[in-house]
Amino acid sequence: MIRFLHFIDKFLGLGFERIKSATSLPNRQLALYRIFFGAVLLVYFSPTWSWLVDTPPAFFDPFLFSFANLTDNHLPNYLYRSADVLAVVLLLMITLGIRARMAFFGLFLLHAVFLSFYYSFGKIDHHSTLLVFTYLIFGFTNSGTKLAWIKDRKIATGTQNSAIAILALCICFGFFSAGLPKLTRWIDFDLNSSGFLFWYYPAYFLEKNQMFLAPYVNQIPRFVLECMDYMAAIFEISGFIFLLKGKKTWLFFLTIACIFHLANLLLLNIDFTMNLLAYGIYLIAPGLYFFAKKHKIVLLRTKLIFIVLFVALALLKILFQTSTISGVFFNYESIDITIKNYVNLFIWIAAIYCGWFALKKSEAFKAST
């Protein structure tokens, strides 16, 4: 029995080492992605919870293991607004590199508490869950030790590589947990049933998700829809295989994941765009490194301009969040759905290009590490 357990331990250890090798990134690439990550959140995906104060108390039904269960109802309005302001401040700290590690941990704790109230309606949104783990994982990297105003203290490279590998495992587990039910229900070899249409009809007729290619879904042959069911289920459960195979196959899986999400947006108008902030550590960070290396002089000249713009944007967001004014472009929740879908369309197309570029330059990326 002891020999068997030793074998299992050695087997898992070798597997994790392969995952670390497939996902590791140097500090400078992580630092560049930290800036990109904070900027995108600050500009487009800014978290907000102040809208919760307008929800009827009758809808308040938190999960059993939730911080929200410590209260009888939603929190006072000033606490939600304070959380919104604090989130903007922490995102600015991440973007500028001011104690970035502390800011990442702060965002993780902030989301852990306030998403408990966000999820107190009996539903957890898939598009934001992975982002919470990304905050935590980033806190165990050296992304704040370079290109930062107030630099973090360095941690061991092994700890950083383990953290990035764990995020990759979280991504694979997320896909696997979504794909396993599809595998058991959608692969039924029955053309009279369709898992895809099970999602499509409520979204199209009840939620009015009728943009892009959604009106043309009924023209797709049933056989093609059945194949789409099988391909989606098999793809979602296969992430661990691609991850264990190596860096190039992992990049390939994430690129296909971006195509998969783009298809969801085009056919179902379902939004998973926040997930790209987790995928981007592997897909976008290397591309940012090559871009910065090529345009180093230009970026140095415009550095002060970007800093001023981000500080001004953060102050403007704080002004809106502490007043009764509502700004359409000042947080993700309030943007018009049509505009949001077109922005997300552009983001996924850009992400697919980044994936293609990363695959094309994968050997160069390896050499740069």
Tab-separated table of C-alpha atoms in Angstrom:
chain	number	residue	atom	x	y	z
A	1	MET	CA	0.000	0.000	0.000
A	2	ILE	CA	2.841	2.386	0.898
A	3	ARG	CA	4.593	1.626	-2.389
A	4	PHE	CA	1.353	2.305	-4.271
A	5	LEU	CA	0.893	5.662	-2.504
A	6	HIS	CA	4.523	6.523	-3.216
A	7	PHE	CA	3.925	5.717	-6.901
A	8	ILE	CA	0.832	7.959	-6.967
A	9	ASP	CA	2.750	10.771	-5.277
A	10	LYS	CA	5.609	10.484	-7.763
A	11	PHE	CA	3.204	10.289	-10.708
A	12	LEU	CA	1.333	13.428	-9.611
A	13	GLY	CA	4.608	15.218	-8.909
A	14	LEU	CA	5.914	14.510	-12.409
A	15	GLY	CA	2.588	15.626	-13.891
A	16	PHE	CA	2.674	18.911	-11.985
A	17	GLU	CA	6.258	19.543	-13.091
A	18	ARG	CA	5.142	19.122	-16.725
A	19	ILE	CA	2.329	21.612	-16.119
A	20	LYS	CA	4.757	24.103	-14.551
A	21	SER	CA	7.020	23.758	-17.579
A	22	ALA	CA	4.091	24.354	-19.943
A	23	THR	CA	2.812	27.456	-18.153
A	24	SER	CA	5.856	29.249	-16.681
A	25	LEU	CA	6.514	32.862	-17.672
A	26	PRO	CA	9.365	35.256	-16.861
A	27	ASN	CA	8.870	38.221	-14.536
A	28	ARG	CA	8.943	40.866	-17.255
A	29	GLN	CA	6.137	39.229	-19.234
A	30	LEU	CA	4.065	38.976	-16.057
A	31	ALA	CA	4.783	42.624	-15.252
A	32	LEU	CA	3.611	43.721	-18.698
A	33	TYR	CA	0.488	41.610	-18.388
A	34	ARG	CA	-0.140	43.046	-14.908
A	35	ILE	CA	-0.313	46.507	-16.466
A	36	PHE	CA	-2.604	45.266	-19.246
A	37	PHE	CA	-4.756	43.341	-16.752
A	38	GLY	CA	-5.227	46.327	-14.444
A	39	ALA	CA	-5.830	48.744	-17.332
A	40	VAL	CA	-8.522	46.578	-18.973
A	41	LEU	CA	-10.299	46.114	-15.646
A	42	LEU	CA	-10.035	49.804	-14.873
A	43	VAL	CA	-11.315	50.910	-18.279
A	44	TYR	CA	-13.904	48.236	-19.112
A	45	PHE	CA	-14.503	45.565	-16.468
A	46	SER	CA	-14.564	47.690	-13.320
A	47	PRO	CA	-16.372	45.697	-10.595
A	48	THR	CA	-19.408	47.327	-9.068
A	49	TRP	CA	-21.811	46.274	-6.317
A	50	SER	CA	-23.726	49.474	-5.541
A	51	TRP	CA	-26.624	48.392	-7.802
A	52	LEU	CA	-27.461	45.663	-5.253
A	53	VAL	CA	-29.078	48.190	-2.928
A	54	ASP	CA	-32.005	48.517	-5.380
A	55	THR	CA	-32.833	44.782	-5.377
A	56	PRO	CA	-35.983	43.778	-3.429
A	57	PRO	CA	-35.269	42.107	-0.030
A	58	ALA	CA	-37.556	39.209	-0.997
A	59	PHE	CA	-34.927	38.057	-3.522
A	60	PHE	CA	-32.207	37.841	-0.874
A	61	ASP	CA	-31.467	34.105	-0.575
A	62	PRO	CA	-27.704	33.487	-0.156
A	63	PHE	CA	-26.023	30.104	-0.389
A	64	LEU	CA	-25.308	28.186	2.804
A	65	PHE	CA	-21.535	28.771	2.836
A	66	SER	CA	-21.605	32.476	2.087
A	67	PHE	CA	-20.531	35.656	3.836
A	68	ALA	CA	-23.984	37.023	3.036
A	69	ASN	CA	-25.463	34.548	5.522
A	70	LEU	CA	-23.892	36.582	8.322
A	71	THR	CA	-26.495	39.278	7.684
A	72	ASP	CA	-30.277	39.284	7.451
A	73	ASN	CA	-30.381	41.421	4.342
A	74	HIS	CA	-28.220	43.364	1.927
A	75	LEU	CA	-25.611	45.724	3.319
A	76	PRO	CA	-26.145	49.490	3.607
A	77	ASN	CA	-25.650	51.492	0.413
A	78	TYR	CA	-22.512	53.262	1.665
A	79	LEU	CA	-20.696	49.934	2.069
A	80	TYR	CA	-21.400	48.939	-1.542
A	81	ARG	CA	-20.262	52.342	-2.790
A	82	SER	CA	-17.153	52.157	-0.613
A	83	ALA	CA	-16.353	48.738	-2.100
A	84	ASP	CA	-16.733	50.177	-5.620
A	85	VAL	CA	-14.326	53.011	-4.801
A	86	LEU	CA	-11.830	50.683	-3.127
A	87	ALA	CA	-11.880	48.378	-6.168
A	88	VAL	CA	-10.968	51.305	-8.449
A	89	VAL	CA	-8.120	52.338	-6.133
A	90	LEU	CA	-6.756	48.780	-6.023
A	91	LEU	CA	-6.970	48.465	-9.815
A	92	LEU	CA	-5.049	51.727	-10.194
A	93	MET	CA	-2.398	50.367	-7.799
A	94	ILE	CA	-2.094	47.224	-9.938
A	95	THR	CA	-1.824	49.186	-13.187
A	96	LEU	CA	0.819	51.577	-11.875
A	97	GLY	CA	2.631	48.963	-9.819
A	98	ILE	CA	2.065	50.388	-6.346
A	99	ARG	CA	2.312	47.416	-3.957
A	100	ALA	CA	0.653	45.289	-6.630
A	101	ARG	CA	0.763	42.081	-4.578
A	102	MET	CA	-1.127	43.715	-1.728
A	103	ALA	CA	-3.629	45.129	-4.238
A	104	PHE	CA	-4.234	41.684	-5.776
A	105	PHE	CA	-4.871	40.131	-2.377
A	106	GLY	CA	-7.107	43.079	-1.507
A	107	LEU	CA	-9.199	42.568	-4.654
A	108	PHE	CA	-9.487	38.852	-3.920
A	109	LEU	CA	-10.822	39.525	-0.409
A	110	LEU	CA	-13.097	42.301	-1.657
A	111	HIS	CA	-14.628	40.019	-4.280
A	112	ALA	CA	-14.899	37.088	-1.864
A	113	VAL	CA	-17.049	39.184	0.472
A	114	PHE	CA	-19.133	41.248	-1.929
A	115	LEU	CA	-19.707	38.553	-4.544
A	116	SER	CA	-21.428	36.670	-1.725
A	117	PHE	CA	-24.120	39.344	-1.876
A	118	TYR	CA	-23.906	39.520	-5.682
A	119	TYR	CA	-24.678	35.774	-5.759
A	120	SER	CA	-27.445	35.924	-3.169
A	121	PHE	CA	-30.107	35.410	-5.867
A	122	GLY	CA	-29.404	31.684	-6.233
A	123	LYS	CA	-27.141	31.896	-9.336
A	124	ILE	CA	-23.374	32.096	-9.766
A	125	ASP	CA	-22.125	33.798	-12.920
A	126	HIS	CA	-19.486	31.731	-14.728
A	127	HIS	CA	-17.851	34.771	-16.296
A	128	SER	CA	-16.634	36.264	-13.001
A	129	THR	CA	-15.686	33.189	-10.938
A	130	LEU	CA	-12.394	32.528	-12.712
A	131	LEU	CA	-11.400	36.173	-12.329
A	132	VAL	CA	-11.495	35.864	-8.525
A	133	PHE	CA	-8.940	33.028	-8.622
A	134	THR	CA	-6.800	35.082	-11.014
A	135	TYR	CA	-6.497	37.853	-8.411
A	136	LEU	CA	-5.297	35.350	-5.823
A	137	ILE	CA	-2.854	33.622	-8.174
A	138	PHE	CA	-1.356	36.933	-9.319
A	139	GLY	CA	-0.585	37.734	-5.687
A	140	PHE	CA	1.892	34.840	-5.658
A	141	THR	CA	3.871	36.068	-8.672
A	142	ASN	CA	6.635	38.621	-9.187
A	143	SER	CA	4.515	40.727	-11.542
A	144	GLY	CA	4.939	43.699	-9.217
A	145	THR	CA	8.742	43.531	-9.070
A	146	LYS	CA	9.277	45.119	-12.500
A	147	LEU	CA	7.773	48.126	-14.304
A	148	ALA	CA	6.359	49.302	-10.989
A	149	TRP	CA	6.366	52.533	-9.017
A	150	ILE	CA	6.631	50.878	-5.603
A	151	LYS	CA	7.988	47.406	-6.254
A	152	ASP	CA	7.025	44.232	-4.425
A	153	ARG	CA	9.530	42.022	-2.686
A	154	LYS	CA	10.587	39.095	-4.870
A	155	ILE	CA	9.343	35.618	-4.081
A	156	ALA	CA	10.854	32.282	-5.143
A	157	THR	CA	10.522	31.439	-8.834
A	158	GLY	CA	9.248	27.982	-7.880
A	159	THR	CA	6.363	29.535	-5.949
A	160	GLN	CA	5.488	31.744	-8.912
A	161	ASN	CA	5.591	28.844	-11.388
A	162	SER	CA	3.408	26.735	-9.088
A	163	ALA	CA	0.867	29.546	-8.793
A	164	ILE	CA	0.631	30.016	-12.572
A	165	ALA	CA	0.306	26.249	-13.016
A	166	ILE	CA	-2.531	26.153	-10.471
A	167	LEU	CA	-4.411	28.817	-12.438
A	168	ALA	CA	-4.070	26.656	-15.559
A	169	LEU	CA	-5.517	23.734	-13.582
A	170	CYS	CA	-8.405	25.964	-12.466
A	171	ILE	CA	-9.121	26.839	-16.111
A	172	CYS	CA	-9.092	23.160	-17.096
A	173	PHE	CA	-11.281	22.208	-14.145
A	174	GLY	CA	-13.752	24.957	-15.058
A	175	PHE	CA	-14.054	23.589	-18.581
A	176	PHE	CA	-14.200	19.995	-17.303
A	177	SER	CA	-16.994	20.746	-14.816
A	178	ALA	CA	-18.976	22.395	-17.623
A	179	GLY	CA	-18.256	19.643	-20.138
A	180	LEU	CA	-18.905	16.556	-18.017
A	181	PRO	CA	-22.712	17.080	-17.769
A	182	LYS	CA	-22.768	17.753	-21.524
A	183	LEU	CA	-20.860	14.526	-22.137
A	184	THR	CA	-23.494	12.488	-20.281
A	185	ARG	CA	-26.549	14.280	-21.710
A	186	TRP	CA	-25.655	15.750	-25.088
A	187	ILE	CA	-23.900	12.749	-26.630
A	188	ASP	CA	-27.058	10.679	-27.073
A	189	PHE	CA	-26.984	9.906	-30.854
A	190	ASP	CA	-30.502	11.302	-31.090
A	191	LEU	CA	-31.165	13.891	-33.792
A	192	ASN	CA	-34.495	14.766	-32.151
A	193	SER	CA	-32.748	16.333	-29.161
A	194	SER	CA	-30.132	19.077	-29.046
A	195	GLY	CA	-28.184	20.425	-26.105
A	196	PHE	CA	-27.264	23.528	-28.084
A	197	LEU	CA	-30.915	24.303	-28.879
A	198	PHE	CA	-31.752	23.763	-25.206
A	199	TRP	CA	-29.680	26.912	-24.538
A	200	TYR	CA	-30.564	28.695	-27.763
A	201	TYR	CA	-34.384	28.888	-27.596
A	202	PRO	CA	-34.714	30.441	-24.082
A	203	ALA	CA	-31.880	32.864	-24.863
A	204	TYR	CA	-33.409	33.872	-28.204
A	205	PHE	CA	-37.103	34.148	-27.284
A	206	LEU	CA	-37.047	34.999	-23.563
A	207	GLU	CA	-33.834	36.985	-23.143
A	208	LYS	CA	-33.981	38.445	-26.674
A	209	ASN	CA	-30.400	37.431	-27.503
A	210	GLN	CA	-30.878	38.030	-31.223
A	211	MET	CA	-27.669	39.681	-32.397
A	212	PHE	CA	-25.047	38.523	-34.897
A	213	LEU	CA	-25.728	34.983	-36.206
A	214	ALA	CA	-28.507	34.073	-33.748
A	215	PRO	CA	-31.379	34.598	-36.240
A	216	TYR	CA	-29.790	32.082	-38.662
A	217	VAL	CA	-29.417	29.175	-36.212
A	218	ASN	CA	-32.694	27.579	-37.365
A	219	GLN	CA	-31.192	27.208	-40.826
A	220	ILE	CA	-28.427	24.924	-39.527
A	221	PRO	CA	-29.112	21.224	-40.293
A	222	ARG	CA	-29.886	19.015	-37.298
A	223	PHE	CA	-26.925	16.795	-38.080
A	224	VAL	CA	-24.568	19.773	-37.770
A	225	LEU	CA	-26.179	20.798	-34.466
A	226	GLU	CA	-25.680	17.243	-33.176
A	227	CYS	CA	-22.011	17.391	-34.152
A	228	MET	CA	-21.699	20.740	-32.379
A	229	ASP	CA	-23.020	19.115	-29.190
A	230	TYR	CA	-20.394	16.380	-29.352
A	231	MET	CA	-17.545	18.715	-30.232
A	232	ALA	CA	-18.391	21.102	-27.374
A	233	ALA	CA	-18.568	18.312	-24.781
A	234	ILE	CA	-15.361	16.606	-25.921
A	235	PHE	CA	-13.461	19.885	-26.156
A	236	GLU	CA	-14.439	21.024	-22.665
A	237	ILE	CA	-13.309	17.830	-20.935
A	238	SER	CA	-9.995	17.648	-22.832
A	239	GLY	CA	-8.207	20.629	-21.270
A	240	PHE	CA	-6.075	18.551	-18.896
A	241	ILE	CA	-4.723	16.497	-21.817
A	242	PHE	CA	-3.611	19.600	-23.736
A	243	LEU	CA	-2.086	21.066	-20.584
A	244	LEU	CA	-0.067	17.943	-19.770
A	245	LYS	CA	1.156	17.624	-23.355
A	246	GLY	CA	3.187	20.839	-23.291
A	247	LYS	CA	3.319	24.602	-23.822
A	248	LYS	CA	2.394	24.598	-27.507
A	249	THR	CA	-0.652	22.352	-27.061
A	250	TRP	CA	-1.723	24.451	-24.055
A	251	LEU	CA	-1.591	27.599	-26.192
A	252	PHE	CA	-3.525	25.733	-28.888
A	253	PHE	CA	-6.236	24.737	-26.382
A	254	LEU	CA	-6.617	28.325	-25.140
A	255	THR	CA	-6.815	29.620	-28.719
A	256	ILE	CA	-9.564	27.103	-29.483
A	257	ALA	CA	-11.233	28.183	-26.224
A	258	CYS	CA	-11.301	31.761	-27.542
A	259	ILE	CA	-12.869	30.522	-30.800
A	260	PHE	CA	-15.370	28.540	-28.715
A	261	HIS	CA	-16.322	31.659	-26.726
A	262	LEU	CA	-16.553	33.690	-29.938
A	263	ALA	CA	-18.984	31.107	-31.320
A	264	ASN	CA	-21.041	31.369	-28.113
A	265	LEU	CA	-21.183	35.124	-28.563
A	266	LEU	CA	-22.128	34.959	-32.243
A	267	LEU	CA	-24.752	32.202	-31.940
A	268	LEU	CA	-26.073	32.604	-28.381
A	269	ASN	CA	-24.946	36.139	-27.448
A	270	ILE	CA	-23.590	34.661	-24.188
A	271	ASP	CA	-20.840	36.692	-22.543
A	272	PHE	CA	-17.743	34.961	-21.143
A	273	THR	CA	-15.350	37.796	-21.964
A	274	MET	CA	-13.989	38.212	-18.427
A	275	ASN	CA	-12.478	34.723	-18.705
A	276	LEU	CA	-9.982	36.150	-21.176
A	277	LEU	CA	-8.298	37.962	-18.282
A	278	ALA	CA	-7.266	34.522	-16.979
A	279	TYR	CA	-6.403	33.035	-20.389
A	280	GLY	CA	-4.402	36.157	-21.230
A	281	ILE	CA	-1.606	35.335	-18.806
A	282	TYR	CA	-0.592	32.602	-21.249
A	283	LEU	CA	-1.894	34.021	-24.545
A	284	ILE	CA	-1.363	37.780	-24.301
A	285	ALA	CA	1.632	38.208	-21.964
A	286	PRO	CA	4.213	36.859	-24.466
A	287	GLY	CA	2.840	39.066	-27.233
A	288	LEU	CA	3.026	42.117	-24.982
A	289	TYR	CA	6.681	41.305	-24.309
A	290	PHE	CA	7.549	41.260	-28.016
A	291	PHE	CA	5.509	44.412	-28.664
A	292	ALA	CA	7.191	46.271	-25.804
A	293	LYS	CA	10.604	45.091	-26.952
A	294	LYS	CA	9.957	46.364	-30.477
A	295	HIS	CA	8.463	49.724	-29.424
A	296	LYS	CA	10.476	50.348	-26.262
A	297	ILE	CA	11.458	53.947	-27.088
A	298	VAL	CA	7.897	54.962	-28.045
A	299	LEU	CA	6.469	53.429	-24.869
A	300	LEU	CA	9.020	55.218	-22.689
A	301	ARG	CA	8.076	58.560	-24.256
A	302	THR	CA	4.345	58.003	-23.677
A	303	LYS	CA	4.708	56.495	-20.180
A	304	LEU	CA	3.793	59.715	-18.359
A	305	ILE	CA	0.774	60.266	-20.625
A	306	PHE	CA	-0.613	56.814	-19.813
A	307	ILE	CA	-0.077	57.348	-16.082
A	308	VAL	CA	-1.951	60.668	-16.174
A	309	LEU	CA	-4.799	59.121	-18.195
A	310	PHE	CA	-5.215	56.165	-15.823
A	311	VAL	CA	-5.152	58.391	-12.739
A	312	ALA	CA	-7.690	60.753	-14.337
A	313	LEU	CA	-9.938	57.829	-15.310
A	314	ALA	CA	-9.756	56.384	-11.791
A	315	LEU	CA	-10.668	59.756	-10.234
A	316	LEU	CA	-13.536	60.164	-12.701
A	317	LYS	CA	-14.879	56.703	-11.859
A	318	ILE	CA	-14.659	57.440	-8.155
A	319	LEU	CA	-16.554	60.695	-8.753
A	320	PHE	CA	-19.342	58.842	-10.563
A	321	GLN	CA	-19.505	56.089	-7.952
A	322	THR	CA	-19.772	58.503	-5.052
A	323	SER	CA	-22.463	60.634	-6.682
A	324	THR	CA	-25.974	60.018	-7.950
A	325	ILE	CA	-24.857	60.436	-11.568
A	326	SER	CA	-24.996	57.321	-13.725
A	327	GLY	CA	-22.421	57.060	-16.506
A	328	VAL	CA	-23.026	54.636	-19.358
A	329	PHE	CA	-19.348	53.990	-20.082
A	330	PHE	CA	-18.087	53.889	-16.534
A	331	ASN	CA	-18.671	50.296	-15.546
A	332	TYR	CA	-19.308	47.010	-17.292
A	333	GLU	CA	-22.733	46.396	-15.737
A	334	SER	CA	-24.231	49.627	-17.064
A	335	ILE	CA	-23.041	49.498	-20.682
A	336	ASP	CA	-25.772	49.031	-23.278
A	337	ILE	CA	-25.947	45.347	-24.260
A	338	THR	CA	-25.569	46.095	-27.982
A	339	ILE	CA	-22.411	48.129	-27.450
A	340	LYS	CA	-21.105	45.517	-25.009
A	341	ASN	CA	-21.601	42.693	-27.517
A	342	TYR	CA	-19.716	44.552	-30.241
A	343	VAL	CA	-16.854	45.380	-27.869
A	344	ASN	CA	-16.722	41.744	-26.752
A	345	LEU	CA	-16.713	40.631	-30.396
A	346	PHE	CA	-13.628	42.745	-31.021
A	347	ILE	CA	-11.968	41.434	-27.845
A	348	TRP	CA	-12.425	37.774	-28.819
A	349	ILE	CA	-11.166	38.349	-32.355
A	350	ALA	CA	-8.096	40.104	-30.929
A	351	ALA	CA	-7.612	37.235	-28.454
A	352	ILE	CA	-7.689	34.667	-31.275
A	353	TYR	CA	-5.041	36.678	-33.109
A	354	CYS	CA	-2.925	36.724	-29.935
A	355	GLY	CA	-3.300	32.953	-29.698
A	356	TRP	CA	-2.243	32.499	-33.314
A	357	PHE	CA	0.729	34.815	-32.761
A	358	ALA	CA	1.733	32.959	-29.576
A	359	LEU	CA	1.604	29.625	-31.386
A	360	LYS	CA	3.602	30.994	-34.307
A	361	LYS	CA	6.293	32.413	-32.000
A	362	SER	CA	6.206	29.674	-29.342
A	363	GLU	CA	9.868	28.747	-29.861
A	364	ALA	CA	10.881	32.386	-29.602
A	365	PHE	CA	8.845	32.686	-26.394
A	366	LYS	CA	10.680	29.672	-25.000
A	367	ALA	CA	14.015	31.198	-25.854
A	368	SER	CA	13.083	34.526	-24.266
A	369	THR	CA	12.419	32.827	-20.903
